[in-house]
Coordinates of C-alpha atoms and ligand atoms in Angstrom, one line a residue:
M19 CA 11.6 -16.1 -37.0
S20 CA 13.4 -12.9 -36.5
P21 CA 12.8 -10.4 -33.9
L22 CA 10.8 -7.5 -34.3
P23 CA 11.9 -4.4 -34.9
L24 CA 11.7 -2.2 -31.7
P25 CA 8.4 0.0 -32.3
H26 CA 8.1 3.5 -31.7
V27 CA 9.1 4.2 -28.0
S28 CA 9.7 7.7 -26.2
P29 CA 13.5 8.6 -25.6
L30 CA 15.0 7.8 -22.2
E31 CA 15.0 11.1 -19.5
R32 CA 18.6 11.1 -18.6
G33 CA 19.4 12.6 -15.2
N34 CA 15.7 12.4 -13.8
G35 CA 17.6 10.0 -11.1
I36 CA 15.2 6.9 -12.4
P37 CA 17.7 4.1 -13.4
L38 CA 17.7 3.5 -17.3
Y39 CA 17.2 0.0 -17.2
L40 CA 13.9 0.7 -15.1
Q41 CA 12.9 3.2 -17.9
I42 CA 13.7 0.7 -20.5
Q43 CA 11.9 -2.0 -18.7
R44 CA 8.6 0.7 -18.4
R45 CA 8.6 1.4 -22.1
L46 CA 8.8 -2.6 -22.9
I47 CA 6.0 -3.2 -20.5
E48 CA 4.1 -0.7 -22.4
Q49 CA 4.6 -2.2 -25.9
I50 CA 3.6 -5.5 -24.3
R51 CA 0.5 -3.9 -22.8
S52 CA -0.7 -2.1 -25.4
R53 CA -0.1 -5.5 -27.5
T54 CA 2.2 -3.7 -29.9
L55 CA 4.3 -6.6 -28.8
K56 CA 2.1 -9.8 -28.3
S57 CA 2.2 -13.2 -26.7
S58 CA 4.9 -15.3 -28.1
D59 CA 6.3 -12.4 -30.2
P60 CA 10.2 -12.4 -30.2
M61 CA 11.7 -9.7 -27.9
P62 CA 13.9 -7.5 -29.5
S63 CA 17.8 -8.4 -28.7
V64 CA 19.6 -7.1 -26.1
D65 CA 22.0 -5.3 -29.0
E66 CA 18.8 -3.7 -30.5
I67 CA 17.8 -2.5 -27.2
A68 CA 20.8 -1.2 -26.4
A69 CA 21.0 0.7 -30.0
R70 CA 17.6 1.6 -29.7
F71 CA 18.0 3.4 -26.6
G72 CA 21.7 4.5 -26.9
V73 CA 22.4 2.6 -23.8
S74 CA 25.1 -0.3 -22.9
P75 CA 24.4 -4.0 -23.6
M76 CA 24.8 -4.4 -19.7
T77 CA 21.8 -1.8 -19.1
A78 CA 19.9 -3.5 -21.9
R79 CA 20.1 -6.9 -20.6
Q80 CA 19.3 -5.7 -17.1
A81 CA 16.0 -4.5 -18.4
V82 CA 15.5 -7.6 -20.3
K83 CA 16.3 -9.7 -17.0
S84 CA 13.8 -7.6 -15.0
L85 CA 10.9 -8.4 -17.5
C86 CA 12.1 -12.0 -17.2
D87 CA 11.8 -12.0 -13.4
M88 CA 8.2 -10.3 -13.6
G89 CA 7.3 -13.3 -15.9
L90 CA 6.4 -10.8 -18.8
V91 CA 9.0 -12.6 -20.8
Y92 CA 11.1 -15.9 -21.2
S93 CA 14.2 -17.2 -22.5
R94 CA 14.4 -20.0 -24.8
Q95 CA 18.1 -21.3 -25.0
G96 CA 19.6 -20.5 -28.6
K97 CA 16.3 -19.1 -29.7
G98 CA 16.1 -16.0 -27.9
T99 CA 13.5 -14.1 -25.5
F100 CA 9.9 -14.1 -26.0
V101 CA 6.7 -12.3 -24.8
S102 CA 5.1 -14.8 -22.1
R103 CA 1.8 -16.4 -23.3
T104 CA 0.3 -16.8 -19.4
K105 CA 1.8 -14.3 -17.1
V106 CA 1.6 -11.2 -19.2
E107 CA -1.6 -9.7 -17.2
K108 CA -0.9 -11.2 -13.8
D109 CA 2.1 -9.6 -13.5
F110 CA 1.7 -6.4 -14.5
R111 CA 1.3 -4.6 -10.9
Q112 CA 4.0 -3.0 -10.1
V113 CA 4.9 -0.4 -7.5
L114 CA 4.2 2.8 -9.2
S115 CA 3.9 6.2 -7.9
F116 CA 0.9 8.1 -8.3
T117 CA 2.5 10.4 -10.8
D118 CA 3.4 7.4 -12.8
E119 CA 0.1 5.9 -12.7
M120 CA -1.5 9.2 -14.1
K121 CA 1.1 9.5 -16.7
M122 CA 0.6 6.0 -18.0
R123 CA -3.6 7.0 -18.1
G124 CA -2.5 9.8 -19.8
N125 CA -3.5 12.3 -17.2
A126 CA -1.7 15.2 -15.6
P127 CA -0.6 14.3 -11.9
G128 CA -1.1 17.0 -9.4
S129 CA -1.1 17.4 -5.6
R130 CA -1.6 19.9 -2.6
V131 CA 0.4 19.5 0.6
L132 CA -1.7 19.6 3.5
S133 CA 1.0 19.0 5.7
L134 CA 4.7 17.7 5.9
R135 CA 6.2 17.0 9.4
R136 CA 8.9 15.4 11.4
Q137 CA 7.0 13.7 14.0
T138 CA 6.8 10.8 16.5
P139 CA 4.7 7.6 14.8
A140 CA 1.5 6.3 16.0
A141 CA 2.0 2.9 17.1
E142 CA 0.5 1.6 14.0
V143 CA 3.1 3.4 11.8
R144 CA 5.9 2.2 14.0
K145 CA 4.7 -1.3 13.8
A146 CA 4.6 -1.3 10.1
L147 CA 8.1 0.2 9.5
E148 CA 9.4 -1.7 12.2
L149 CA 10.9 1.2 13.7
R150 CA 13.1 1.3 16.8
A151 CA 11.6 3.2 19.8
G152 CA 12.1 6.8 19.8
E153 CA 12.6 6.9 15.8
K154 CA 10.8 9.6 14.0
V155 CA 8.8 9.7 11.0
F156 CA 7.9 12.3 8.0
R157 CA 4.6 12.2 7.7
L158 CA 3.1 13.9 4.3
H159 CA -0.6 14.4 3.7
R160 CA -1.6 15.3 0.4
V161 CA -4.7 15.7 -2.1
R162 CA -3.9 14.2 -5.2
Y163 CA -5.1 15.5 -8.6
A164 CA -5.4 14.2 -12.2
D165 CA -6.0 16.7 -14.6
G166 CA -7.0 19.1 -11.9
R167 CA -9.7 16.9 -10.5
E168 CA -9.5 15.7 -6.9
M169 CA -8.9 11.7 -6.8
G170 CA -7.9 11.0 -3.5
I171 CA -6.0 11.9 0.0
E172 CA -2.9 10.1 0.7
C173 CA -1.0 10.3 4.0
S174 CA 2.5 8.7 3.8
N175 CA 4.6 7.8 6.6
L176 CA 8.7 7.3 6.0
P177 CA 11.3 6.6 8.4
A178 CA 13.1 9.5 9.2
R179 CA 16.9 8.4 9.1
L180 CA 16.2 7.2 5.4
C181 CA 15.7 10.8 3.8
P182 CA 16.9 12.9 7.0
D183 CA 16.5 16.5 5.2
L184 CA 13.3 15.7 3.4
L185 CA 11.7 18.6 4.9
S186 CA 13.9 21.3 3.0
V187 CA 14.1 19.2 -0.4
F188 CA 10.7 17.9 -1.2
E189 CA 9.2 20.1 -3.5
P190 CA 5.3 20.8 -2.9
G191 CA 3.5 19.4 -5.9
S192 CA 6.5 17.1 -7.0
S193 CA 6.7 13.4 -6.9
L194 CA 7.7 11.7 -3.9
Y195 CA 8.9 8.5 -5.4
Q196 CA 10.9 10.6 -7.6
T197 CA 12.5 12.7 -4.9
L198 CA 13.6 9.4 -2.8
I199 CA 15.1 8.4 -5.9
E200 CA 17.0 11.2 -7.0
R201 CA 18.1 12.7 -3.5
Y202 CA 18.7 9.4 -1.5
G203 CA 18.9 6.5 -4.3
I204 CA 15.7 4.9 -2.3
Q205 CA 13.6 2.7 -4.7
L206 CA 10.5 1.2 -3.7
V207 CA 10.5 -2.1 -5.2
T208 CA 7.7 -4.1 -3.7
A209 CA 4.7 -3.5 -1.7
T210 CA 1.8 -5.0 0.2
E211 CA -1.5 -3.1 -0.4
T212 CA -5.1 -3.7 1.2
V213 CA -8.1 -2.2 -0.3
E214 CA -11.5 -1.6 1.7
V215 CA -14.7 0.0 0.8
G216 CA -15.6 2.8 3.2
R217 CA -17.6 6.3 3.4
A218 CA -16.0 9.7 3.2
T219 CA -15.7 11.6 6.5
A220 CA -16.6 15.1 7.0
E221 CA -13.1 16.2 6.2
D222 CA -12.6 13.5 3.2
A223 CA -15.8 14.8 2.0
R224 CA -14.5 18.5 1.9
L225 CA -11.2 17.9 0.5
L226 CA -12.5 15.8 -2.2
R227 CA -15.5 17.6 -3.2
I228 CA -17.9 14.9 -2.5
G229 CA -20.7 14.1 -0.2
R230 CA -20.4 13.2 3.3
N231 CA -20.6 9.1 3.6
S232 CA -19.9 8.6 -0.4
P233 CA -18.0 5.4 -1.2
V234 CA -14.5 5.7 -1.1
F235 CA -11.9 3.0 -1.5
L236 CA -9.5 3.0 1.6
L237 CA -5.7 1.8 0.6
T238 CA -3.2 1.0 3.0
R239 CA 0.4 0.0 1.6
T240 CA 3.5 -0.9 2.9
S241 CA 6.4 -0.6 0.6
F242 CA 9.5 -2.4 0.8
L243 CA 13.0 -1.8 -0.3
E244 CA 15.1 -4.2 -2.2
D245 CA 16.5 -5.8 0.8
G246 CA 12.8 -6.3 2.1
K247 CA 13.1 -3.6 4.8
P248 CA 9.6 -1.8 5.0
A249 CA 10.2 2.1 3.9
E250 CA 6.7 3.6 3.6
Y251 CA 3.4 3.2 5.2
V252 CA 0.4 4.9 3.4
K253 CA -3.3 5.4 4.2
S254 CA -5.3 6.7 1.3
T255 CA -8.8 7.6 0.5
Y256 CA -9.8 7.5 -3.2
R257 CA -12.9 8.9 -4.8
G258 CA -15.0 5.8 -5.5
D259 CA -16.6 7.5 -8.6
R260 CA -13.4 8.0 -9.6
Y261 CA -11.2 5.2 -9.4
K262 CA -11.1 1.7 -10.3
I263 CA -9.1 -1.4 -8.9
I264 CA -8.4 -3.8 -11.2
N265 CA -6.7 -7.1 -10.5
R266 CA -5.5 -9.2 -13.1
L267 CA -5.6 -12.6 -12.5
G268 CA -4.0 -15.5 -14.2
R269 CA -3.6 -19.4 -13.8
F270 CA -0.3 -20.2 -11.9
K271 CA 2.1 -21.6 -14.1
P272 CA 5.4 -22.9 -12.5
S273 CA 7.9 -22.5 -15.3
I274 CA 6.9 -20.8 -18.7
A275 CA 10.4 -21.5 -20.1
A276 CA 9.5 -25.4 -20.0
E277 CA 6.2 -24.9 -21.7
Ligands
GLP319 C1 1.0 6.0 -5.0 C2 1.1 4.9 -3.8 C3 1.6 6.1 -2.6 C4 2.6 6.6 -2.9 C5 2.4 7.8 -3.9 C6 3.8 8.3 -4.4 O1 -0.4 6.7 -5.0 N1 -0.3 4.5 -3.6 O2 1.9 4.9 -1.4 O3 3.3 7.4 -1.7 O4 1.9 6.9 -5.2 O5 3.4 9.2 -5.6 P1 4.3 10.3 -6.0 O6 5.5 9.9 -6.4 O7 3.4 11.1 -7.1 O8 4.5 11.4 -4.8

């Protein structure tokens, strides 16, 4: 079977700091998720991807390899690369920013900064970020919006040494993750996130415009760099009536290529 022609995808945005291979990876994931590329379909070849996006074969190969690493596609020697059957759903969860998540859902992301400070971390933050004694953090406290509607409150902590001039470069209303990539080349690649259910405090209720004690999701996330070092510790409170947590589960298969 010859590979499918690459269906319509949006062009890459050059100069926005997001590596090209990552942008291609996201577009291909979208194609798989929307089932434009279906299970067992052949993936476009590296040359086709390179030509379609106007990138080097090396960049195209890096994008395909990242999908392989996520288990979304697999290679058969001499035959090409195919969309995985079993792990497609399971591995969809990526370290996405609020901005990316909202854009992928077709909503306009927004935020209101309540405070951004350089400060001494609380013990919990120091522990999660494995900070040395005396190290400072930037603490960014925001209300997040989708199409102008309150979605949640996020309180992010970042080691100050990683982004020393964050106070002067961060534009209120912009994406934190985008700033980290563009200004400091910091890419958060993995995260551990816990979800609990809670009730809105008086302050949550005021900021999110819900009744006091309304149900909310309480998320705690530690995000890590490529080398495994923690770089972000975030506590978030999301409106229970506007948020849905989806866990995509799959049956673990040790090796798809060996099917
Ligand atoms: C998500 C994560 C947060 C992260 C935020 C960054 O909401 N749960 O941990 O801080 O995205 O979002 P943005 O780049 O839109 O500022």
